[in-house]
PDB file of C-alpha atoms in Angstrom:
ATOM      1  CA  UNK A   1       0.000   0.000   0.000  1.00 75.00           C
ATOM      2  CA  UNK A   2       1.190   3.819  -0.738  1.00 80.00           C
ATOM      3  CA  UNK A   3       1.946   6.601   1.616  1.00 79.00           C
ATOM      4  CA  UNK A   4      -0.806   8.483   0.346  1.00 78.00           C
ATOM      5  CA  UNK A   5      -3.276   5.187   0.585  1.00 74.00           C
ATOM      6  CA  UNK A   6      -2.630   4.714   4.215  1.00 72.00           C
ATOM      7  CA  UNK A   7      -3.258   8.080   5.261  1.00 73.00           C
ATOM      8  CA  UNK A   8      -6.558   8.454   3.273  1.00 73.00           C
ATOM      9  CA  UNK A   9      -7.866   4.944   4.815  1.00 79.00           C
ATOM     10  CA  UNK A  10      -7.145   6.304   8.375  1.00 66.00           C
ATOM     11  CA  UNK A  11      -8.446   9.744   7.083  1.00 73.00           C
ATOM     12  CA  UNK A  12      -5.216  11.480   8.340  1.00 74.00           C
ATOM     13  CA  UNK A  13      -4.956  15.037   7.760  1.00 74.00           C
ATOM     14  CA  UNK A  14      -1.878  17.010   7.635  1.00 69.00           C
ATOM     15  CA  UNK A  15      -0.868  19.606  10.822  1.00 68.00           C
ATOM     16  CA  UNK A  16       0.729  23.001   9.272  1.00 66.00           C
ATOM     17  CA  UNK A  17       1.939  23.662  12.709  1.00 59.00           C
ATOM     18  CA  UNK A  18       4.258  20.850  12.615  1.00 63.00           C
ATOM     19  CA  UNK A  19       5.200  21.402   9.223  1.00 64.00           C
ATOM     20  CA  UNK A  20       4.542  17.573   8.194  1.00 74.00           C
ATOM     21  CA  UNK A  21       5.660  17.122   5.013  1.00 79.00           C
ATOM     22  CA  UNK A  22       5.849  13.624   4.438  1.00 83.00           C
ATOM     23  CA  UNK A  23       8.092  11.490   2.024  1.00 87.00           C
ATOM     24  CA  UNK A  24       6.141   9.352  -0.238  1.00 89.00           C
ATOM     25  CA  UNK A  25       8.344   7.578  -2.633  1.00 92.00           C
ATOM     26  CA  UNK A  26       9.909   3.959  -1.659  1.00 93.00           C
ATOM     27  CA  UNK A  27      12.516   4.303  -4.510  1.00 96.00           C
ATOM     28  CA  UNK A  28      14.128   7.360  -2.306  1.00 96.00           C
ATOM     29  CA  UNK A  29      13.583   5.520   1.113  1.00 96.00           C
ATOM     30  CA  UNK A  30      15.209   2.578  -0.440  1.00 97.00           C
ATOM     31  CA  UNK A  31      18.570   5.034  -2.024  1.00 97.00           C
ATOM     32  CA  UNK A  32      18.711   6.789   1.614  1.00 97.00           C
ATOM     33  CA  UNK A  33      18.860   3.866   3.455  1.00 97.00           C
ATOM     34  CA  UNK A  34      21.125   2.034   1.275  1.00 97.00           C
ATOM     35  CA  UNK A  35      23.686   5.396   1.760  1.00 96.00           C
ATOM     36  CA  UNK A  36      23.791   4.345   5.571  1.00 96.00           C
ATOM     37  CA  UNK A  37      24.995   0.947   4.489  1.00 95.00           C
ATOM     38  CA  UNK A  38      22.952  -0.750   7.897  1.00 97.00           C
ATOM     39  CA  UNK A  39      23.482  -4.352   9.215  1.00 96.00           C
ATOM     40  CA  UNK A  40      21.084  -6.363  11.578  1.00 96.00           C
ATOM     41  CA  UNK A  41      24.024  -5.473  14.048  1.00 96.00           C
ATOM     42  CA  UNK A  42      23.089  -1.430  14.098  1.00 97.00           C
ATOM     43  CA  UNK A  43      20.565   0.220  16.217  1.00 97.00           C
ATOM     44  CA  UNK A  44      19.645   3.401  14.066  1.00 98.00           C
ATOM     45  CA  UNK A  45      17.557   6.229  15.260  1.00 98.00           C
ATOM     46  CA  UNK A  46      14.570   7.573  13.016  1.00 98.00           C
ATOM     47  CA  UNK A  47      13.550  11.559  13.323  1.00 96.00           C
ATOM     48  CA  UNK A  48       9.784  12.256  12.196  1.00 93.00           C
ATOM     49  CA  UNK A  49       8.382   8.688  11.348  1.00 93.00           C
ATOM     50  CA  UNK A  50       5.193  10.316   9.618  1.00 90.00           C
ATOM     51  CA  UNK A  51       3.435   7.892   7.974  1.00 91.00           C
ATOM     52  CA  UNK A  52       6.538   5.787   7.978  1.00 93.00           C
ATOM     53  CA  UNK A  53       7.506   5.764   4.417  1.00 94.00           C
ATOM     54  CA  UNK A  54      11.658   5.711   5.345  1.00 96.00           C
ATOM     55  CA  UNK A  55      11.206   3.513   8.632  1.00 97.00           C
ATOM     56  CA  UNK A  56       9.690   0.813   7.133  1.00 97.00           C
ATOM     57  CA  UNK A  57      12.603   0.682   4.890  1.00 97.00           C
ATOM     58  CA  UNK A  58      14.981   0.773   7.480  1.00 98.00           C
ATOM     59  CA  UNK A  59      12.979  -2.265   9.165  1.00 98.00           C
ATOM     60  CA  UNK A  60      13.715  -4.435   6.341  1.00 97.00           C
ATOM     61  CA  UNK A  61      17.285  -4.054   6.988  1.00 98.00           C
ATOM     62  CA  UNK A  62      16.879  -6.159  10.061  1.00 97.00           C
ATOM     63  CA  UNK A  63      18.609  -2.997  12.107  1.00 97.00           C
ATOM     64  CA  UNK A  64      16.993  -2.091  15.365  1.00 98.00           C
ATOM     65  CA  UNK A  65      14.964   0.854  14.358  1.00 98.00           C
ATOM     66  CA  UNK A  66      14.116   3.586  16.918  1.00 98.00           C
ATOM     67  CA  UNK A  67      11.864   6.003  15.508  1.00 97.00           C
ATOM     68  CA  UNK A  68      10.722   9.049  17.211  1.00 97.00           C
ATOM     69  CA  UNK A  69       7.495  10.918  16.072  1.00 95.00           C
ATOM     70  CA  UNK A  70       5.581  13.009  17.855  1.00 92.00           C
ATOM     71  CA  UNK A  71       2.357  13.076  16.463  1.00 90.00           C
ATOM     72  CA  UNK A  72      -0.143  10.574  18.070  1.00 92.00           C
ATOM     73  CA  UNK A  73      -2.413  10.232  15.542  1.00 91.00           C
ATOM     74  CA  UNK A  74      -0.192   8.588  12.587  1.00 93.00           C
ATOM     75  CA  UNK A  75      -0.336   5.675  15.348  1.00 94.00           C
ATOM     76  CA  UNK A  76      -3.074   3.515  13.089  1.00 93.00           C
ATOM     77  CA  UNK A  77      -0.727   4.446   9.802  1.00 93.00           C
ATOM     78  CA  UNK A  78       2.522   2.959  11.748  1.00 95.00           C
ATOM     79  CA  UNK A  79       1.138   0.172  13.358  1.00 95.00           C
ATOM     80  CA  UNK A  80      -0.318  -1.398  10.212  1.00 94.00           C
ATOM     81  CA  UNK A  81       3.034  -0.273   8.373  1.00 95.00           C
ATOM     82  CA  UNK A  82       5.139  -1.934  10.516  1.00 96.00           C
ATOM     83  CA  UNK A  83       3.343  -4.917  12.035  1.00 95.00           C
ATOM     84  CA  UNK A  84       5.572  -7.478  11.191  1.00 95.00           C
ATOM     85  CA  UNK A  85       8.434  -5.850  12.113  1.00 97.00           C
ATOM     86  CA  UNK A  86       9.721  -7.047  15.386  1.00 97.00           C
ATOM     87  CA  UNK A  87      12.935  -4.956  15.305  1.00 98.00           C
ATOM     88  CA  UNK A  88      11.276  -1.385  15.206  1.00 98.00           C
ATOM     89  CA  UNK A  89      10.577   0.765  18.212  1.00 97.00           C
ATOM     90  CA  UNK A  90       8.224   3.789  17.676  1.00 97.00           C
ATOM     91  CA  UNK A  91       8.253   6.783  20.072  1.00 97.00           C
ATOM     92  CA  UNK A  92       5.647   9.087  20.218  1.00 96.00           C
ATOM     93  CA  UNK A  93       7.164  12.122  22.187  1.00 95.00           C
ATOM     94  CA  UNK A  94       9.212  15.212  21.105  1.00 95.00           C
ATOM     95  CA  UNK A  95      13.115  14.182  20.304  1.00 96.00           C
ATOM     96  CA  UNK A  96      13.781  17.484  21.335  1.00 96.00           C
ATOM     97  CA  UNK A  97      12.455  16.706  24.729  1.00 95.00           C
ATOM     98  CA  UNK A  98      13.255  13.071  24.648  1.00 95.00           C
ATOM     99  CA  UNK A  99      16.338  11.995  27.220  1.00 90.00           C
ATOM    100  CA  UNK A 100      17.198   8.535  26.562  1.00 91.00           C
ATOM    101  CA  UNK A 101      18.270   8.879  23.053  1.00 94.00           C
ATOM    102  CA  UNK A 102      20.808   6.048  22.130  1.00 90.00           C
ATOM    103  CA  UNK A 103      23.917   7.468  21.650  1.00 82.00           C
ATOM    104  CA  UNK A 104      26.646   6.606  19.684  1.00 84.00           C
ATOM    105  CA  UNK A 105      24.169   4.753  17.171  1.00 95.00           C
ATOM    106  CA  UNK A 106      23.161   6.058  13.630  1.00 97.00           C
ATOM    107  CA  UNK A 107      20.344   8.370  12.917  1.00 98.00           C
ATOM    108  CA  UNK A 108      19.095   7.622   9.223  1.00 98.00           C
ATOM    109  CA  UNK A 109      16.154  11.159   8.796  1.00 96.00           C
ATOM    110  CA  UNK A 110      14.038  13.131   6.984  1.00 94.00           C
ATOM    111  CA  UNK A 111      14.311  16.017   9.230  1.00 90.00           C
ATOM    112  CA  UNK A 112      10.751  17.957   9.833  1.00 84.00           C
ATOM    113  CA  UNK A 113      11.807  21.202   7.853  1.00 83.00           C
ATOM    114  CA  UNK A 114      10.589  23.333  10.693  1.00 81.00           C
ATOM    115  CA  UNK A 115      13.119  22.517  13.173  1.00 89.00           C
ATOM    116  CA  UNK A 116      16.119  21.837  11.360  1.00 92.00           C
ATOM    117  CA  UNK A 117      18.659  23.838  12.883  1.00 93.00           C
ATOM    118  CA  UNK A 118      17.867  22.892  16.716  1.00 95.00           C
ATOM    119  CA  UNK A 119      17.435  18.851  15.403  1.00 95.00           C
ATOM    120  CA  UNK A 120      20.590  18.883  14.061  1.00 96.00           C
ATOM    121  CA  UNK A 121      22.370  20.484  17.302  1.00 96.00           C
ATOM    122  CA  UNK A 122      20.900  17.454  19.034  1.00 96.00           C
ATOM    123  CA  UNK A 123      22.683  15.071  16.300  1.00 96.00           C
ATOM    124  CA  UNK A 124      25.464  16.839  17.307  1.00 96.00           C
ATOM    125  CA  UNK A 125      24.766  16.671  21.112  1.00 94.00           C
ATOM    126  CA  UNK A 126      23.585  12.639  21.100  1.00 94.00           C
ATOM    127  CA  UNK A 127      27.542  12.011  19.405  1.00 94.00           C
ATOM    128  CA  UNK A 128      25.648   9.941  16.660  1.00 96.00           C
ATOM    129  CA  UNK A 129      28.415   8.026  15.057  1.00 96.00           C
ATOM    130  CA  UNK A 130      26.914   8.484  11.665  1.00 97.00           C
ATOM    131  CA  UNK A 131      23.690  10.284   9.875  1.00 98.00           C
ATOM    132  CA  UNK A 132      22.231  10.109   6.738  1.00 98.00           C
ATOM    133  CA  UNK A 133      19.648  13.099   7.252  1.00 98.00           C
ATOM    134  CA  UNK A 134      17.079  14.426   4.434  1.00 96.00           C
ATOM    135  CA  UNK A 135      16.894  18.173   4.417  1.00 96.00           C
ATOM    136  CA  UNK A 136      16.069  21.337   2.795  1.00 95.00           C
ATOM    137  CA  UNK A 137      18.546  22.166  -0.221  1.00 96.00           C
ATOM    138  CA  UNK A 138      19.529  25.571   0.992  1.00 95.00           C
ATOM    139  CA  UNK A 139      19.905  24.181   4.959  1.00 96.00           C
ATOM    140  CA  UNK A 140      22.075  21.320   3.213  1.00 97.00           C
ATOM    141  CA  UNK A 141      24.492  24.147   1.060  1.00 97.00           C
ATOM    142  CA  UNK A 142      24.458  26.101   4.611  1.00 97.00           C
ATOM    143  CA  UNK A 143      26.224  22.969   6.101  1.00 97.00           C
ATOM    144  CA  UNK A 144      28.310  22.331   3.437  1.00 98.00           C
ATOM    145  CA  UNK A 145      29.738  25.662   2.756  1.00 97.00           C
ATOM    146  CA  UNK A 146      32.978  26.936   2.699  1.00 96.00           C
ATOM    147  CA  UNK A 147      34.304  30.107   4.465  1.00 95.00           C
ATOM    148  CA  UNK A 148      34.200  33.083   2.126  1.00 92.00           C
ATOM    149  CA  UNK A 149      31.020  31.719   0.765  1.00 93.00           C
ATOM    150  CA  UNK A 150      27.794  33.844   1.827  1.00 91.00           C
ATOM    151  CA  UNK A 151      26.210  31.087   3.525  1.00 95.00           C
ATOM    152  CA  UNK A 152      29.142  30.421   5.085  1.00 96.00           C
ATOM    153  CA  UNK A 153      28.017  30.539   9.327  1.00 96.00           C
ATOM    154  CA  UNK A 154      26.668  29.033  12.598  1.00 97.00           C
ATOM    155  CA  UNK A 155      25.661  26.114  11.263  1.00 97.00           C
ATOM    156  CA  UNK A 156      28.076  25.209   9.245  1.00 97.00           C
ATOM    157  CA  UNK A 157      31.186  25.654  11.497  1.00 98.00           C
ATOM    158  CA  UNK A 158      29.143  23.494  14.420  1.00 97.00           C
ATOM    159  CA  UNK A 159      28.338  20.584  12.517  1.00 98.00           C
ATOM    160  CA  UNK A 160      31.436  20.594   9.987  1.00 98.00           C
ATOM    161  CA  UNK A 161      33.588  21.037  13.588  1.00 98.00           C
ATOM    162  CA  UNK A 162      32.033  17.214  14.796  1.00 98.00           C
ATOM    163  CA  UNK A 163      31.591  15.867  11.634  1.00 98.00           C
ATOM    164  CA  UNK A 164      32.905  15.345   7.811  1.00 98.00           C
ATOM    165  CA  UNK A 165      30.011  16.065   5.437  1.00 98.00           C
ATOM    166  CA  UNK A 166      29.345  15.243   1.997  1.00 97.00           C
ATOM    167  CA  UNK A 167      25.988  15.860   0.021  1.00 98.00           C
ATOM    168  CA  UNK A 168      24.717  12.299  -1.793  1.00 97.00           C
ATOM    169  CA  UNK A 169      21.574  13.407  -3.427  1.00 97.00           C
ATOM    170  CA  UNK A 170      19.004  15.728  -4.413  1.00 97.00           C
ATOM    171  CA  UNK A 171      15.594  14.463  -3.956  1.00 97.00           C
ATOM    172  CA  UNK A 172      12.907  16.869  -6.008  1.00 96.00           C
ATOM    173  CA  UNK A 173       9.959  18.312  -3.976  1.00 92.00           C
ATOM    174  CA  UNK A 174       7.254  16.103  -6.366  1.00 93.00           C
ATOM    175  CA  UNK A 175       8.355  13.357  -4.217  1.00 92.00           C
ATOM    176  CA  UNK A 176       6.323  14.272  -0.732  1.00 89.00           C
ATOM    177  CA  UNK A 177       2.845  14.962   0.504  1.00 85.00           C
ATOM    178  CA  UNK A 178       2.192  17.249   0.234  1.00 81.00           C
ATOM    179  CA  UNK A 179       5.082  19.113  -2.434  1.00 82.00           C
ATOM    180  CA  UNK A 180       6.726  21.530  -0.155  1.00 84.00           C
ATOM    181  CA  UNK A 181       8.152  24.725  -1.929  1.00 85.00           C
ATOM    182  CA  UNK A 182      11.958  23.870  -1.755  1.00 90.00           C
ATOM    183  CA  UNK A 183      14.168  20.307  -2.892  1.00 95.00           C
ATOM    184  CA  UNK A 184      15.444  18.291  -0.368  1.00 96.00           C
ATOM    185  CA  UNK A 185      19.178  16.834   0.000  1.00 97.00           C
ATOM    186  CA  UNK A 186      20.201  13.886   1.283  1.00 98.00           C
ATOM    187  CA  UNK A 187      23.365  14.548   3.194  1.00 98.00           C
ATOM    188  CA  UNK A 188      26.152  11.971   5.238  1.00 98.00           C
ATOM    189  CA  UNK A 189      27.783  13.023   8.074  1.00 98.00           C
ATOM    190  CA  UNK A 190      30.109  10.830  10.156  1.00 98.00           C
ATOM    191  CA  UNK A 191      31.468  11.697  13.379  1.00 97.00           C
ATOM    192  CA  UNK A 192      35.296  13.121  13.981  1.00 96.00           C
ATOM    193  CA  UNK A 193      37.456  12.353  17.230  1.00 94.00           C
ATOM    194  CA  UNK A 194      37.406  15.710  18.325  1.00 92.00           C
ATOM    195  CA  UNK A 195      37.952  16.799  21.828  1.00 90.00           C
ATOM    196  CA  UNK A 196      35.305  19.631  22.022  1.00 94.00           C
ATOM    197  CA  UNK A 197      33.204  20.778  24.609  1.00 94.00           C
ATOM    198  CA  UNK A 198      30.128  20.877  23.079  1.00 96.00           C
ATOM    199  CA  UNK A 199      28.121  23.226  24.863  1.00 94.00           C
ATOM    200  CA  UNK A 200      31.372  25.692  25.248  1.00 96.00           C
ATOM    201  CA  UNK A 201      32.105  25.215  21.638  1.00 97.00           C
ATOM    202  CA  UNK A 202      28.513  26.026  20.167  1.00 96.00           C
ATOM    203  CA  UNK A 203      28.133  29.286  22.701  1.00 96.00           C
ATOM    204  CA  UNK A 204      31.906  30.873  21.200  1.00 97.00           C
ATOM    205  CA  UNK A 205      30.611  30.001  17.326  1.00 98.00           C
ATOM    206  CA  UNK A 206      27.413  31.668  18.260  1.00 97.00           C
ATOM    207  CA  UNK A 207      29.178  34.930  19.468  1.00 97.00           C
ATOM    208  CA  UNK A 208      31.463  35.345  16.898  1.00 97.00           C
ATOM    209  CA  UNK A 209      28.457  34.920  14.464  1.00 97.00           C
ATOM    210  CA  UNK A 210      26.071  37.208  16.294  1.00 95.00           C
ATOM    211  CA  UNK A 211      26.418  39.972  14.063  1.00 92.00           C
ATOM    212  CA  UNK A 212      27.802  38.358  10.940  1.00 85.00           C
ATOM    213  CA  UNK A 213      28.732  41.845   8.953  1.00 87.00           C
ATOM    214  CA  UNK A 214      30.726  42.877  11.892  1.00 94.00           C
ATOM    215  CA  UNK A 215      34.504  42.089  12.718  1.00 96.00           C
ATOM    216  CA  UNK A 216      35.400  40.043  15.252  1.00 97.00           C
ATOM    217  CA  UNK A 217      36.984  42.713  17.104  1.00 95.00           C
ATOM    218  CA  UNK A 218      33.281  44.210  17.019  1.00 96.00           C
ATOM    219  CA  UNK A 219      31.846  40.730  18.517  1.00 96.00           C
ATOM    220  CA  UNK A 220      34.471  40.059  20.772  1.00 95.00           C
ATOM    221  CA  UNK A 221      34.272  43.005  22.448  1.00 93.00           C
ATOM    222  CA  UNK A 222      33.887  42.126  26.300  1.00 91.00           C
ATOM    223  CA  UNK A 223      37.171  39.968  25.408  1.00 92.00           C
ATOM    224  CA  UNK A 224      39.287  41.704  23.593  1.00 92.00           C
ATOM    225  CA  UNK A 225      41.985  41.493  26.693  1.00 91.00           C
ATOM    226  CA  UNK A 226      42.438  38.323  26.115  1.00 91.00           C
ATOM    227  CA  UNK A 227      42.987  38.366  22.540  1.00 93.00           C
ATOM    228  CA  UNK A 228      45.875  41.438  22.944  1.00 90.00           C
ATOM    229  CA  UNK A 229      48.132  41.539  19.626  1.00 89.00           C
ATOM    230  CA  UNK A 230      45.976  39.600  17.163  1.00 94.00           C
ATOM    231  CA  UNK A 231      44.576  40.645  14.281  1.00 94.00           C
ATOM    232  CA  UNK A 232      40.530  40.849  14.697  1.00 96.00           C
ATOM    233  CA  UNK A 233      39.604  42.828  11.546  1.00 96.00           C
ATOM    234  CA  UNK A 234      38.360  39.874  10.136  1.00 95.00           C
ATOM    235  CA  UNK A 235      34.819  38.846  10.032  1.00 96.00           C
ATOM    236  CA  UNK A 236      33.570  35.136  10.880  1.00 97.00           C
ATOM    237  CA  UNK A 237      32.490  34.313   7.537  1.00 96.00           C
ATOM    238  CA  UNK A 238      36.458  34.808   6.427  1.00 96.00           C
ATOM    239  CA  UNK A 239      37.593  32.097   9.109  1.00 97.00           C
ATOM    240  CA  UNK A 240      38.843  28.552   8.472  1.00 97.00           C
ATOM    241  CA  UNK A 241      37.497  26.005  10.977  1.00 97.00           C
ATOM    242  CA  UNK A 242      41.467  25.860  12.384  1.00 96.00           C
ATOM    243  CA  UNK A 243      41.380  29.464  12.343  1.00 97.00           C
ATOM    244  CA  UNK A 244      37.649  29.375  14.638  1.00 97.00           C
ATOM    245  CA  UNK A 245      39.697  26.648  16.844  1.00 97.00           C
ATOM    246  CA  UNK A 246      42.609  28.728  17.379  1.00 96.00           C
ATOM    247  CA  UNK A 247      40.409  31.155  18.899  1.00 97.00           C
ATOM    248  CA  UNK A 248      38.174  29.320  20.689  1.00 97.00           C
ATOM    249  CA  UNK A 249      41.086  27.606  22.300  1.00 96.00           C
ATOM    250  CA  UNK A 250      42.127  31.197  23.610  1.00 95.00           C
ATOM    251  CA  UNK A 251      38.861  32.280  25.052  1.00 96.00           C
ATOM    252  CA  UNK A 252      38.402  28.467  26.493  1.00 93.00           C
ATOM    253  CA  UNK A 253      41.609  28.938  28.698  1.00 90.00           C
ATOM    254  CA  UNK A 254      40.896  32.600  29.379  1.00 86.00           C
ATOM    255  CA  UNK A 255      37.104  31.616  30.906  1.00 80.00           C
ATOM    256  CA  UNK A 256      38.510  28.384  32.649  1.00 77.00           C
ATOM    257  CA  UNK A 257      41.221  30.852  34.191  1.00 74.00           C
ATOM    258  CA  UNK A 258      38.705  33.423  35.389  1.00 64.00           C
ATOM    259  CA  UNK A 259      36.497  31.021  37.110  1.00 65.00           C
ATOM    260  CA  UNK A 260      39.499  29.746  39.275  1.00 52.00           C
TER     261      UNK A 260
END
């Protein structure tokens, strides 16, 4: 049976407020999940089940499937979908919220396009050894950028800090219900050995970002002690990640220092 047949035989309609914008074609559920290369060995987190398109896919691979969804009412659509799957998990609650996410695994998503930026911070947060995440074209050139370019920021210095990215795919908007406005990419991303404070990390990035036209020397202001005889006249955009570390190492000792 089709996406679109399930949800009209449980009548399901659509919630704007949570952006649902479900993927309805096996052929790309089949090419994503393939990209994460899963064994009956992995446990592999789903973000967004919807009507469960993607995670029934990822059942067949005989991986133990996780997937997190947080509205109730696709309940009837999943558990026909995925009745005789014993390996799949579904829970409904906000993976925002949720606290027992299992770490370390793989998350295989089509991220909800609503809440891209904050889902992917908790990627980054739950040290997910590898994703294969579905999201808008423009988010996925944010994330892949390169500094100099103009989307060149936030984003893409936090996740390209934890992990190496490389677009797969494009998938073209004709291939969800309903057709969002935008194209989707399918993106990998697989974790570095870094030894980065999260938390610390993500709060210097966002300061040196906070007013992206302005120099550093302008954003660093309540610091520049502590960064006496460098050159600051750059702005973020212009930095290398090694160049963002560099700094970020500075300030990191100078706060440790000052709390002593």
């Amino acid at each position: 049976m089709k996406t679109s047949d399930y949800l009209k035989k449980y009548n399901i309609r659509l919630k704007k407020y949570l952006g649902q914008v479900f993927l309805s074609d096996d052929r790309v559920a089949r090419r994503i999940v393939k990209e994460a290369n899963l064994t009956p060995n992995d446990v592999v987190v789903e973000i967004g089940a919807g009507a469960g398109t993607l995670t029934e896919e990822l059942a067949k691979t005989g991986a133990k499937v996780v997937a997190y969804e947080i509205d109730e009412s696709l309940a009837p659509v999943l558990q026909e979908r995925l009745a005789r799957y014993t390996n799949v998990e579904i829970r409904f609650e906000d993976f925002l919220k949720a606290k027992d996410v299992p770490e370390g695994t793989i998350c295989v998503s089509n991220i909800p396009y609503s809440i891209t930026g904050p889902i992917i911070e908790k990627i980054i947060e739950c040290e997910f050894e590898k994703a294969i995440i579905m999201v808008q074209k423009e988010v996925a050139e944010r994330i892949l950028a390169n500094p100099g370019k103009k989307v060149y920021g936030y984003l893409s210095v936090i996740v390209q800090a934890f992990y190496d990215v490389r677009k797969t795919f494009d998938v073209s908007k004709s291939h969800f219900i309903p057709n969002p406005e935008v194209d989707s990419t399918v993106m990998e991303m697989k974790r570095k050995e870094v030894n980065l404070d999260y938390r610390r990390f993500k709060k210097f990035v966002s300061m040196i970002f906070s007013k992206k036209r302005k120099t550093l020397r302008n954003n660093l202001r309540p610091f520049l002690s502590v960064f006496e005889g460098l050159d600051l006249s750059k702005r973020a955009e212009q930095l290398t990640l090694g160049e963002i570390f560099e700094l970020y190492e500075i300030w990191r000792r100078s706060v440790e220092c000052s709390r002593e």
